[in-house]
Amino acid sequence: MANNKYKIGTIGSHSALQILRGAKDEGFETVVFCKKNMTPVYKSFGVADEIIEIKDYSEVFEQCSDNIIMIPHGSFIEHIEKLKEMKGLYYGNKEILDWESDRNQERKWLSNAGIKLPKIFQNASEIDRPVIVKFHGAQGGKGYFLARDEQDFKTKIADHPDKKYQLQEYIIGVPMYIHYFYSVIHEELEVLGFDKRYESNVDSIGRISARDQMALKSVDPSYVVVGNIPLVIRESLLGNVFDMGHKVIKESRKITKNGLFGPFCLEGVLTPEQEFYIFEISARIVAGTNPYISGSPYSYVKYKEEMSTGRRIAREIKQAIEKDRLSEIIN
Amino acid sequence: MANNKYKIGTIGSHSALQILRGAKDEGFETVVFCKKNMTPVYKSFGVADEIIEIKDYSEVFEQCSDNIIMIPHGSFIEHIEKLKEMKGLYYGNKEILDWESDRNQERKWLSNAGIKLPKIFQNASEIDRPVIVKFHGAQGGKGYFLARDEQDFKTKIADHPDKKYQLQEYIIGVPMYIHYFYSVIHEELEVLGFDKRYESNVDSIGRISARDQMALKSVDPSYVVVGNIPLVIRESLLGNVFDMGHKVIKESRKITKNGLFGPFCLEGVLTPEQEFYIFEISARIVAGTNPYISGSPYSYVKYKEEMSTGRRIAREIKQAIEKDRLSEIIN
Amino acid sequence: MANNKYKIGTIGSHSALQILRGAKDEGFETVVFCKKNMTPVYKSFGVADEIIEIKDYSEVFEQCSDNIIMIPHGSFIEHIEKLKEMKGLYYGNKEILDWESDRNQERKWLSNAGIKLPKIFQNASEIDRPVIVKFHGAQGGKGYFLARDEQDFKTKIADHPDKKYQLQEYIIGVPMYIHYFYSVIHEELEVLGFDKRYESNVDSIGRISARDQMALKSVDPSYVVVGNIPLVIRESLLGNVFDMGHKVIKESRKITKNGLFGPFCLEGVLTPEQEFYIFEISARIVAGTNPYISGSPYSYVKYKEEMSTGRRIAREIKQAIEKDRLSEIIN
């Protein structure tokens, strides 16, 4: 069997269960690097052939060996500098990391690709429509707030002295996250599914009546992702969905040598005019694919088997090994 | 094989992926008629044996041949006059179309069947409770608004001069869509699942705090369907769900020769008193079945295989062919 | 076959379809006891080998025979006194019922286990933060209301004279229900999935703009469960999820002889700080597992087959029979 030379490994968090299950379904041995409190999790689910306890995720990058193909996900990104220098086998294009992790570079990439983005205001005096004020750093959506105009912004920002922030146009539309996969082996873009995040507490404040919200003093939304909800998109929008994916791939080949490949996600909202506004790209597997560990409605149409994004990655790697093309997808 | 004389076809939109996947799972060859921008979609998913590009959906009805059984869905309904006259093989009862497409006829059907409906006010002066004002035509939920009384209605309608509208009692309850299938071959009503629509922007306005909504000037809900979310119903309500389905079928046999059969959907809300108020019937497959392309919790109970509504249609056709009863379900 | 001596039975409501499907998947014959209006439901789905009509659920406890293993669910709990005295074979630990059905005992259990609970105020004068006022008895969430302080509470409670209530701290966070299974045979805690309830009308009031809510006079939330929506949790929280489950099991062995086993559910909210506040435990299968009748993302990781909670119960019973350990899980 071609793939018994390599194991598949990841950090024990985010979408590791999916990645490991998918790897085993494609015949790989698996390794998970996790913190002590997560060991019972990976023991219970039985998809990690080896569980290696670490104190900090950054240790992972030192422990990589040359027979473990590491699948990156959201928990890797906090350690981007170490990640870029890691020695072992990394699935994906490391060049993309610089574009994805810098908000200005990311915006340049997407807007040059022809993707519709919410407007960014460089200065509070330019605010001419409602904005969402997003803080920099790893707070994960906590404390973000809306402001209707410059005056409102100034009043509210006073509660957050010394914080760096971005002023982003607030588009009123429903959140929608698109899960793509670009196969290098088949030279083909796939759409594997959709989700919406489940965010605390913003997805529960609507359960408080307006009257009670006005009466209570403390109903300030936070946007901390604590889960994901499966959904499907109106089928007539899929033409646009594929089109956006192709554009992002095409542009990625201008800004990096090998371009974007593997799983990625466009994160945005859909307006009543059925237009997408994208506010972020994730150039790797997203946790929004976790509702689909046994396959999504879309992957079932294409594959007629339990094809998660995690398994799709493993299959790509397996086929690359079989065709002796592994170097094209490993950094 | 009995079914190699016929292909299954549909318009490339709405629930076509499901219909085509289901048809192939039951052994049929498939054809999809789609607009140019949708061709990459059906190419990617690989369930259309033939992709025929059209400029306008109405062309479909001229291109039908007598070996393609056309499965109607929401995108057919925009062309109802051409649909009624189309030559080829149409799965379903065309007589029902007149009842379904006219709001007054539809109401008569449902209320004679004993289904609970929201009250309709013929005149603004009759408004004695909150209403939702729904515009006629193909705007798909855009601009619909709530009014608490006659005065409020008059103020708000002033922004929409010359539009035709319906004044419907606004029932405060959670949206719930019921997916039925009536099998002619087995003379049996089935419940295949439930969903709620994902509507832009009304399903996101609750994410804006009441204080911010009051501050912003532009938070007016629209009800444009951009996706669907899977859900299950409280099991004790299934008795009522089956009862409503049977009543609708029974009444349909009084108003048309062959009655309603195949997939249909009752669309309504469920109140805290656990009562259904139905505001619409769709006499065909609905997009709300798309979360269940690999089967729903309910279809799994009954079939123990990946039985979507699309596949259920194909199986009914297959069995009709085998029993030489195709004429009973084809118009 | 070891299990052909026993049938699996339940009341026809709540999660019976799942329990029966699961029992059949593990090779058991099945019996359902249901009210007349539910007979068409269980006939249609074809998973009950025997359908026994009853007028009132309490009759079930007299009809049990010694070859039917009864699987309890929410509909049993209304008849807790009869349940405790029932003669036949009951899956679960009846001792737990007293702890679960009494709010004070339940609180003692959970807080001694180290689970975080919302604060309870014994007296209105103690209210120092927003509270939700929950009425006792079987109204199922109807009429519950929020109060921001003592004065607000006094004004609102005047509409509900003579009702018994509990004053519970109102935690603003997203609802999250955790589905556990503790296997006696394998001495192992499993996490089978997550859901959120779909409650009428509180899950639809956010669809009414704040302005309209303030204008309408009647937007008072109710919390009546009419369905369930599937979701997945942020993977890094699973460490805590397993930890809470283990603590609850451990404490249950101090308060009862055999402790809690089989399916149970912790019902709570997740705050933006990613902390769980648990407001209830269900010591049996919950309806929130119904979205997963063909398996959840989590059960797929562990079992790689269609493993619902209902089927997991049947498998535990089957293995207990095979190992002659049935008496350990049957009361």
PDB file of N, CA and C in Angstrom, chain B residues 130 146 148 156 170 172-175 188-189 191 196 199 202-203 205-206 213-214 216 230-236 238-239 242 270-274 297-298 300-302 304, chain C residues 13-17 21 25 37-38 41-42 44-45 47 142 198-201 203-204 206-212 215-216 222 224-230 290-291 293-294 306:
ATOM      1  N   PRO B 130     -51.967  42.333  14.577  1.00  0.00           N
ATOM      2  CA  PRO B 130     -50.790  42.553  13.721  1.00  0.00           C
ATOM      3  C   PRO B 130     -50.896  41.775  12.410  1.00  0.00           C
ATOM      4  N   LEU B 146     -44.354  44.328   8.552  1.00  0.00           N
ATOM      5  CA  LEU B 146     -45.370  44.142   9.591  1.00  0.00           C
ATOM      6  C   LEU B 146     -46.073  45.462   9.875  1.00  0.00           C
ATOM      7  N   ARG B 148     -48.955  47.009  12.872  1.00  0.00           N
ATOM      8  CA  ARG B 148     -49.656  46.606  14.096  1.00  0.00           C
ATOM      9  C   ARG B 148     -51.142  46.946  14.052  1.00  0.00           C
ATOM     10  N   LYS B 156     -47.003  52.940   6.517  1.00  0.00           N
ATOM     11  CA  LYS B 156     -45.941  52.180   5.882  1.00  0.00           C
ATOM     12  C   LYS B 156     -46.205  51.884   4.394  1.00  0.00           C
ATOM     13  N   TYR B 170     -50.427  38.165  11.294  1.00  0.00           N
ATOM     14  CA  TYR B 170     -49.061  37.761  11.626  1.00  0.00           C
ATOM     15  C   TYR B 170     -49.084  36.866  12.868  1.00  0.00           C
ATOM     16  N   ILE B 172     -47.276  34.748  15.600  1.00  0.00           N
ATOM     17  CA  ILE B 172     -45.938  34.662  16.187  1.00  0.00           C
ATOM     18  C   ILE B 172     -45.671  33.209  16.589  1.00  0.00           C
ATOM     19  N   GLY B 173     -44.846  32.558  15.812  1.00  0.00           N
ATOM     20  CA  GLY B 173     -44.504  31.163  16.069  1.00  0.00           C
ATOM     21  C   GLY B 173     -43.285  30.825  15.249  1.00  0.00           C
ATOM     22  N   VAL B 174     -42.718  29.662  15.479  1.00  0.00           N
ATOM     23  CA  VAL B 174     -41.483  29.324  14.752  1.00  0.00           C
ATOM     24  C   VAL B 174     -41.816  28.697  13.399  1.00  0.00           C
ATOM     25  N   PRO B 175     -41.101  29.106  12.348  1.00  0.00           N
ATOM     26  CA  PRO B 175     -41.320  28.535  11.018  1.00  0.00           C
ATOM     27  C   PRO B 175     -41.013  27.033  10.996  1.00  0.00           C
ATOM     28  N   GLU B 188     -49.979   5.368  -0.142  1.00  0.00           N
ATOM     29  CA  GLU B 188     -49.518   5.630   1.221  1.00  0.00           C
ATOM     30  C   GLU B 188     -48.908   7.029   1.338  1.00  0.00           C
ATOM     31  N   LEU B 189     -49.248   7.682   2.444  1.00  0.00           N
ATOM     32  CA  LEU B 189     -48.656   8.988   2.745  1.00  0.00           C
ATOM     33  C   LEU B 189     -47.396   8.799   3.589  1.00  0.00           C
ATOM     34  N   VAL B 191     -43.987  10.834   5.562  1.00  0.00           N
ATOM     35  CA  VAL B 191     -43.369  12.084   6.018  1.00  0.00           C
ATOM     36  C   VAL B 191     -41.867  11.893   5.909  1.00  0.00           C
ATOM     37  N   LYS B 196     -36.325  24.476   8.276  1.00  0.00           N
ATOM     38  CA  LYS B 196     -36.742  25.874   8.277  1.00  0.00           C
ATOM     39  C   LYS B 196     -35.903  26.586   7.242  1.00  0.00           C
ATOM     40  N   GLU B 199     -33.561  32.842   5.754  1.00  0.00           N
ATOM     41  CA  GLU B 199     -34.047  33.993   5.003  1.00  0.00           C
ATOM     42  C   GLU B 199     -33.212  35.240   5.277  1.00  0.00           C
ATOM     43  N   VAL B 202     -33.953  38.571   7.408  1.00  0.00           N
ATOM     44  CA  VAL B 202     -34.740  38.469   8.644  1.00  0.00           C
ATOM     45  C   VAL B 202     -34.120  37.506   9.648  1.00  0.00           C
ATOM     46  N   ASP B 203     -33.363  36.509   9.157  1.00  0.00           N
ATOM     47  CA  ASP B 203     -32.745  35.584  10.093  1.00  0.00           C
ATOM     48  C   ASP B 203     -31.426  36.094  10.653  1.00  0.00           C
ATOM     49  N   ILE B 205     -31.382  39.712  11.680  1.00  0.00           N
ATOM     50  CA  ILE B 205     -31.604  40.982  12.399  1.00  0.00           C
ATOM     51  C   ILE B 205     -31.608  40.773  13.917  1.00  0.00           C
ATOM     52  N   GLY B 206     -31.953  39.569  14.361  1.00  0.00           N
ATOM     53  CA  GLY B 206     -31.903  39.272  15.794  1.00  0.00           C
ATOM     54  C   GLY B 206     -30.495  39.307  16.354  1.00  0.00           C
ATOM     55  N   GLN B 213     -30.553  48.282  16.873  1.00  0.00           N
ATOM     56  CA  GLN B 213     -31.611  48.326  15.853  1.00  0.00           C
ATOM     57  C   GLN B 213     -32.361  49.641  15.908  1.00  0.00           C
ATOM     58  N   MET B 214     -32.627  50.098  17.122  1.00  0.00           N
ATOM     59  CA  MET B 214     -33.365  51.354  17.254  1.00  0.00           C
ATOM     60  C   MET B 214     -32.511  52.531  16.761  1.00  0.00           C
ATOM     61  N   LEU B 216     -29.906  52.342  14.444  1.00  0.00           N
ATOM     62  CA  LEU B 216     -29.742  52.286  12.991  1.00  0.00           C
ATOM     63  C   LEU B 216     -31.069  52.650  12.350  1.00  0.00           C
ATOM     64  N   PRO B 230     -31.664  22.134   8.504  1.00  0.00           N
ATOM     65  CA  PRO B 230     -32.373  20.903   8.894  1.00  0.00           C
ATOM     66  C   PRO B 230     -32.870  20.981  10.332  1.00  0.00           C
ATOM     67  N   LEU B 231     -33.978  20.343  10.589  1.00  0.00           N
ATOM     68  CA  LEU B 231     -34.437  20.196  11.969  1.00  0.00           C
ATOM     69  C   LEU B 231     -35.377  19.009  12.086  1.00  0.00           C
ATOM     70  N   VAL B 232     -35.653  18.619  13.320  1.00  0.00           N
ATOM     71  CA  VAL B 232     -36.643  17.574  13.586  1.00  0.00           C
ATOM     72  C   VAL B 232     -37.759  18.175  14.421  1.00  0.00           C
ATOM     73  N   ILE B 233     -38.925  17.546  14.366  1.00  0.00           N
ATOM     74  CA  ILE B 233     -40.085  18.040  15.089  1.00  0.00           C
ATOM     75  C   ILE B 233     -40.295  17.209  16.349  1.00  0.00           C
ATOM     76  N   ARG B 234     -40.902  17.817  17.352  1.00  0.00           N
ATOM     77  CA  ARG B 234     -41.335  17.102  18.557  1.00  0.00           C
ATOM     78  C   ARG B 234     -42.188  15.906  18.125  1.00  0.00           C
ATOM     79  N   GLU B 235     -41.800  14.718  18.554  1.00  0.00           N
ATOM     80  CA  GLU B 235     -42.406  13.515  17.974  1.00  0.00           C
ATOM     81  C   GLU B 235     -43.918  13.432  18.212  1.00  0.00           C
ATOM     82  N   SER B 236     -44.387  13.972  19.346  1.00  0.00           N
ATOM     83  CA  SER B 236     -45.816  13.896  19.640  1.00  0.00           C
ATOM     84  C   SER B 236     -46.655  14.696  18.647  1.00  0.00           C
ATOM     85  N   LEU B 238     -46.278  14.460  15.424  1.00  0.00           N
ATOM     86  CA  LEU B 238     -46.345  13.735  14.155  1.00  0.00           C
ATOM     87  C   LEU B 238     -47.760  13.209  13.860  1.00  0.00           C
ATOM     88  N   GLY B 239     -48.541  12.927  14.907  1.00  0.00           N
ATOM     89  CA  GLY B 239     -49.927  12.500  14.671  1.00  0.00           C
ATOM     90  C   GLY B 239     -50.664  13.563  13.884  1.00  0.00           C
ATOM     91  N   PHE B 242     -49.323  13.894  10.151  1.00  0.00           N
ATOM     92  CA  PHE B 242     -49.916  12.908   9.232  1.00  0.00           C
ATOM     93  C   PHE B 242     -51.371  13.259   8.946  1.00  0.00           C
ATOM     94  N   LEU B 270     -45.388  27.129  13.908  1.00  0.00           N
ATOM     95  CA  LEU B 270     -45.875  26.378  15.058  1.00  0.00           C
ATOM     96  C   LEU B 270     -45.908  27.340  16.244  1.00  0.00           C
ATOM     97  N   THR B 271     -47.063  27.461  16.863  1.00  0.00           N
ATOM     98  CA  THR B 271     -47.214  28.401  17.986  1.00  0.00           C
ATOM     99  C   THR B 271     -46.819  27.734  19.308  1.00  0.00           C
ATOM    100  N   PRO B 272     -46.687  28.525  20.357  1.00  0.00           N
ATOM    101  CA  PRO B 272     -46.412  27.948  21.686  1.00  0.00           C
ATOM    102  C   PRO B 272     -47.504  26.968  22.133  1.00  0.00           C
ATOM    103  N   GLU B 273     -48.688  27.098  21.593  1.00  0.00           N
ATOM    104  CA  GLU B 273     -49.767  26.159  21.914  1.00  0.00           C
ATOM    105  C   GLU B 273     -49.625  24.880  21.083  1.00  0.00           C
ATOM    106  N   GLN B 274     -48.540  24.771  20.312  1.00  0.00           N
ATOM    107  CA  GLN B 274     -48.241  23.610  19.480  1.00  0.00           C
ATOM    108  C   GLN B 274     -49.286  23.409  18.383  1.00  0.00           C
ATOM    109  N   PRO B 297     -33.408  12.084   8.991  1.00  0.00           N
ATOM    110  CA  PRO B 297     -33.639  11.173  10.118  1.00  0.00           C
ATOM    111  C   PRO B 297     -34.898  10.332   9.912  1.00  0.00           C
ATOM    112  N   TYR B 298     -35.921  10.933   9.323  1.00  0.00           N
ATOM    113  CA  TYR B 298     -37.194  10.240   9.150  1.00  0.00           C
ATOM    114  C   TYR B 298     -37.130   9.201   8.035  1.00  0.00           C
ATOM    115  N   TYR B 300     -34.548   7.719   7.093  1.00  0.00           N
ATOM    116  CA  TYR B 300     -33.702   6.615   7.568  1.00  0.00           C
ATOM    117  C   TYR B 300     -34.515   5.621   8.402  1.00  0.00           C
ATOM    118  N   VAL B 301     -35.424   6.137   9.224  1.00  0.00           N
ATOM    119  CA  VAL B 301     -36.263   5.234  10.025  1.00  0.00           C
ATOM    120  C   VAL B 301     -37.044   4.303   9.107  1.00  0.00           C
ATOM    121  N   LYS B 302     -37.608   4.862   8.048  1.00  0.00           N
ATOM    122  CA  LYS B 302     -38.471   4.064   7.177  1.00  0.00           C
ATOM    123  C   LYS B 302     -37.685   3.196   6.199  1.00  0.00           C
ATOM    124  N   LYS B 304     -33.983   2.925   5.932  1.00  0.00           N
ATOM    125  CA  LYS B 304     -32.648   2.434   6.311  1.00  0.00           C
ATOM    126  C   LYS B 304     -31.675   2.486   5.127  1.00  0.00           C
TER     127      LYS B 304
ATOM    128  N   SER C  13     -43.901   8.225  21.458  1.00  0.00           N
ATOM    129  CA  SER C  13     -43.769   9.673  21.551  1.00  0.00           C
ATOM    130  C   SER C  13     -42.289   9.978  21.742  1.00  0.00           C
ATOM    131  N   HIS C  14     -41.915  11.277  21.713  1.00  0.00           N
ATOM    132  CA  HIS C  14     -40.610  11.771  22.178  1.00  0.00           C
ATOM    133  C   HIS C  14     -39.404  11.343  21.341  1.00  0.00           C
ATOM    134  N   SER C  15     -38.938  10.079  21.516  1.00  0.00           N
ATOM    135  CA  SER C  15     -37.800   9.593  20.730  1.00  0.00           C
ATOM    136  C   SER C  15     -38.019   8.131  20.379  1.00  0.00           C
ATOM    137  N   ALA C  16     -39.292   7.753  20.306  1.00  0.00           N
ATOM    138  CA  ALA C  16     -39.637   6.343  20.088  1.00  0.00           C
ATOM    139  C   ALA C  16     -39.162   5.850  18.724  1.00  0.00           C
ATOM    140  N   LEU C  17     -39.298   6.675  17.694  1.00  0.00           N
ATOM    141  CA  LEU C  17     -38.841   6.250  16.365  1.00  0.00           C
ATOM    142  C   LEU C  17     -37.365   5.876  16.411  1.00  0.00           C
ATOM    143  N   ARG C  21     -36.058   2.098  15.856  1.00  0.00           N
ATOM    144  CA  ARG C  21     -35.134   1.876  14.725  1.00  0.00           C
ATOM    145  C   ARG C  21     -33.822   1.275  15.244  1.00  0.00           C
ATOM    146  N   ASP C  25     -32.177  -2.335  14.422  1.00  0.00           N
ATOM    147  CA  ASP C  25     -30.821  -2.395  13.839  1.00  0.00           C
ATOM    148  C   ASP C  25     -29.924  -3.345  14.627  1.00  0.00           C
ATOM    149  N   ASN C  37     -54.134   8.478  18.111  1.00  0.00           N
ATOM    150  CA  ASN C  37     -53.770   9.409  17.035  1.00  0.00           C
ATOM    151  C   ASN C  37     -52.335   9.208  16.544  1.00  0.00           C
ATOM    152  N   MET C  38     -51.551   8.454  17.317  1.00  0.00           N
ATOM    153  CA  MET C  38     -50.159   8.224  16.910  1.00  0.00           C
ATOM    154  C   MET C  38     -49.992   6.893  16.162  1.00  0.00           C
ATOM    155  N   VAL C  41     -48.617   7.024  12.689  1.00  0.00           N
ATOM    156  CA  VAL C  41     -47.198   7.384  12.658  1.00  0.00           C
ATOM    157  C   VAL C  41     -46.344   6.118  12.722  1.00  0.00           C
ATOM    158  N   TYR C  42     -46.605   5.292  13.723  1.00  0.00           N
ATOM    159  CA  TYR C  42     -45.739   4.118  13.898  1.00  0.00           C
ATOM    160  C   TYR C  42     -46.023   3.065  12.834  1.00  0.00           C
ATOM    161  N   SER C  44     -46.678   3.885   9.709  1.00  0.00           N
ATOM    162  CA  SER C  44     -46.005   4.382   8.515  1.00  0.00           C
ATOM    163  C   SER C  44     -44.514   4.098   8.542  1.00  0.00           C
ATOM    164  N   PHE C  45     -43.915   4.277   9.702  1.00  0.00           N
ATOM    165  CA  PHE C  45     -42.451   4.158   9.735  1.00  0.00           C
ATOM    166  C   PHE C  45     -41.972   2.714   9.830  1.00  0.00           C
ATOM    167  N   VAL C  47     -41.236   0.509  12.134  1.00  0.00           N
ATOM    168  CA  VAL C  47     -40.204  -0.008  13.041  1.00  0.00           C
ATOM    169  C   VAL C  47     -40.769  -0.617  14.320  1.00  0.00           C
ATOM    170  N   LYS C 142     -44.121  27.671  28.957  1.00  0.00           N
ATOM    171  CA  LYS C 142     -45.057  28.733  28.582  1.00  0.00           C
ATOM    172  C   LYS C 142     -45.166  29.762  29.693  1.00  0.00           C
ATOM    173  N   TYR C 198     -35.521  23.855  19.493  1.00  0.00           N
ATOM    174  CA  TYR C 198     -36.231  24.829  18.663  1.00  0.00           C
ATOM    175  C   TYR C 198     -37.493  25.174  19.450  1.00  0.00           C
ATOM    176  N   GLU C 199     -37.523  26.373  20.029  1.00  0.00           N
ATOM    177  CA  GLU C 199     -38.557  26.727  20.995  1.00  0.00           C
ATOM    178  C   GLU C 199     -39.510  27.783  20.436  1.00  0.00           C
ATOM    179  N   SER C 200     -40.803  27.506  20.619  1.00  0.00           N
ATOM    180  CA  SER C 200     -41.813  28.454  20.162  1.00  0.00           C
ATOM    181  C   SER C 200     -42.308  29.244  21.362  1.00  0.00           C
ATOM    182  N   ASN C 201     -42.395  30.510  21.176  1.00  0.00           N
ATOM    183  CA  ASN C 201     -42.060  31.334  20.047  1.00  0.00           C
ATOM    184  C   ASN C 201     -40.708  32.035  20.173  1.00  0.00           C
ATOM    185  N   ASP C 203     -37.712  31.362  19.628  1.00  0.00           N
ATOM    186  CA  ASP C 203     -36.751  31.290  18.528  1.00  0.00           C
ATOM    187  C   ASP C 203     -37.240  31.991  17.263  1.00  0.00           C
ATOM    188  N   SER C 204     -38.373  32.684  17.357  1.00  0.00           N
ATOM    189  CA  SER C 204     -38.812  33.463  16.195  1.00  0.00           C
ATOM    190  C   SER C 204     -38.954  34.948  16.505  1.00  0.00           C
ATOM    191  N   GLY C 206     -36.813  37.075  17.381  1.00  0.00           N
ATOM    192  CA  GLY C 206     -35.707  37.838  16.802  1.00  0.00           C
ATOM    193  C   GLY C 206     -35.944  38.187  15.343  1.00  0.00           C
ATOM    194  N   ARG C 207     -36.915  37.510  14.718  1.00  0.00           N
ATOM    195  CA  ARG C 207     -37.264  37.804  13.325  1.00  0.00           C
ATOM    196  C   ARG C 207     -38.176  39.033  13.220  1.00  0.00           C
ATOM    197  N   ILE C 208     -38.591  39.541  14.347  1.00  0.00           N
ATOM    198  CA  ILE C 208     -39.383  40.771  14.352  1.00  0.00           C
ATOM    199  C   ILE C 208     -38.431  41.909  14.727  1.00  0.00           C
ATOM    200  N   SER C 209     -38.385  42.947  13.916  1.00  0.00           N
ATOM    201  CA  SER C 209     -37.429  44.024  14.202  1.00  0.00           C
ATOM    202  C   SER C 209     -37.764  44.652  15.551  1.00  0.00           C
ATOM    203  N   ALA C 210     -36.744  45.212  16.187  1.00  0.00           N
ATOM    204  CA  ALA C 210     -36.942  45.824  17.507  1.00  0.00           C
ATOM    205  C   ALA C 210     -38.045  46.871  17.449  1.00  0.00           C
ATOM    206  N   ARG C 211     -38.037  47.642  16.367  1.00  0.00           N
ATOM    207  CA  ARG C 211     -39.060  48.677  16.243  1.00  0.00           C
ATOM    208  C   ARG C 211     -40.466  48.063  16.245  1.00  0.00           C
ATOM    209  N   ASP C 212     -40.641  46.987  15.457  1.00  0.00           N
ATOM    210  CA  ASP C 212     -41.954  46.343  15.423  1.00  0.00           C
ATOM    211  C   ASP C 212     -42.293  45.672  16.749  1.00  0.00           C
ATOM    212  N   ALA C 215     -43.577  48.198  18.972  1.00  0.00           N
ATOM    213  CA  ALA C 215     -44.893  48.671  18.543  1.00  0.00           C
ATOM    214  C   ALA C 215     -45.989  47.657  18.881  1.00  0.00           C
ATOM    215  N   LEU C 216     -45.706  46.378  18.568  1.00  0.00           N
ATOM    216  CA  LEU C 216     -46.687  45.341  18.886  1.00  0.00           C
ATOM    217  C   LEU C 216     -46.798  45.241  20.400  1.00  0.00           C
ATOM    218  N   SER C 222     -42.307  32.621  24.793  1.00  0.00           N
ATOM    219  CA  SER C 222     -42.547  31.342  25.460  1.00  0.00           C
ATOM    220  C   SER C 222     -41.402  30.428  25.065  1.00  0.00           C
ATOM    221  N   VAL C 224     -41.549  26.857  24.603  1.00  0.00           N
ATOM    222  CA  VAL C 224     -42.115  25.524  24.388  1.00  0.00           C
ATOM    223  C   VAL C 224     -41.309  24.810  23.308  1.00  0.00           C
ATOM    224  N   VAL C 225     -40.739  23.663  23.647  1.00  0.00           N
ATOM    225  CA  VAL C 225     -39.883  22.925  22.705  1.00  0.00           C
ATOM    226  C   VAL C 225     -40.757  22.251  21.649  1.00  0.00           C
ATOM    227  N   VAL C 226     -40.542  22.606  20.392  1.00  0.00           N
ATOM    228  CA  VAL C 226     -41.309  21.983  19.314  1.00  0.00           C
ATOM    229  C   VAL C 226     -40.410  21.255  18.313  1.00  0.00           C
ATOM    230  N   GLY C 227     -39.114  21.293  18.542  1.00  0.00           N
ATOM    231  CA  GLY C 227     -38.203  20.592  17.638  1.00  0.00           C
ATOM    232  C   GLY C 227     -36.774  20.721  18.122  1.00  0.00           C
ATOM    233  N   ASN C 228     -35.854  20.255  17.315  1.00  0.00           N
ATOM    234  CA  ASN C 228     -34.433  20.314  17.667  1.00  0.00           C
ATOM    235  C   ASN C 228     -33.597  20.531  16.419  1.00  0.00           C
ATOM    236  N   ILE C 229     -32.515  21.269  16.578  1.00  0.00           N
ATOM    237  CA  ILE C 229     -31.620  21.612  15.469  1.00  0.00           C
ATOM    238  C   ILE C 229     -30.239  21.027  15.753  1.00  0.00           C
ATOM    239  N   PRO C 230     -29.650  20.344  14.756  1.00  0.00           N
ATOM    240  CA  PRO C 230     -28.334  19.740  14.973  1.00  0.00           C
ATOM    241  C   PRO C 230     -27.236  20.793  14.987  1.00  0.00           C
ATOM    242  N   ASN C 290     -32.740  13.255  18.305  1.00  0.00           N
ATOM    243  CA  ASN C 290     -33.507  12.861  17.115  1.00  0.00           C
ATOM    244  C   ASN C 290     -32.939  13.333  15.771  1.00  0.00           C
ATOM    245  N   PRO C 291     -32.223  14.464  15.720  1.00  0.00           N
ATOM    246  CA  PRO C 291     -31.599  14.798  14.423  1.00  0.00           C
ATOM    247  C   PRO C 291     -30.578  13.753  13.968  1.00  0.00           C
ATOM    248  N   ILE C 293     -30.733  10.255  14.029  1.00  0.00           N
ATOM    249  CA  ILE C 293     -31.246   8.872  13.970  1.00  0.00           C
ATOM    250  C   ILE C 293     -30.354   8.019  13.067  1.00  0.00           C
ATOM    251  N   SER C 294     -29.718   8.630  12.074  1.00  0.00           N
ATOM    252  CA  SER C 294     -28.770   7.853  11.271  1.00  0.00           C
ATOM    253  C   SER C 294     -27.323   8.137  11.708  1.00  0.00           C
ATOM    254  N   GLU C 306     -24.094   3.900  11.444  1.00  0.00           N
ATOM    255  CA  GLU C 306     -25.219   4.755  11.823  1.00  0.00           C
ATOM    256  C   GLU C 306     -25.581   4.527  13.288  1.00  0.00           C
TER     257      GLU C 306
END
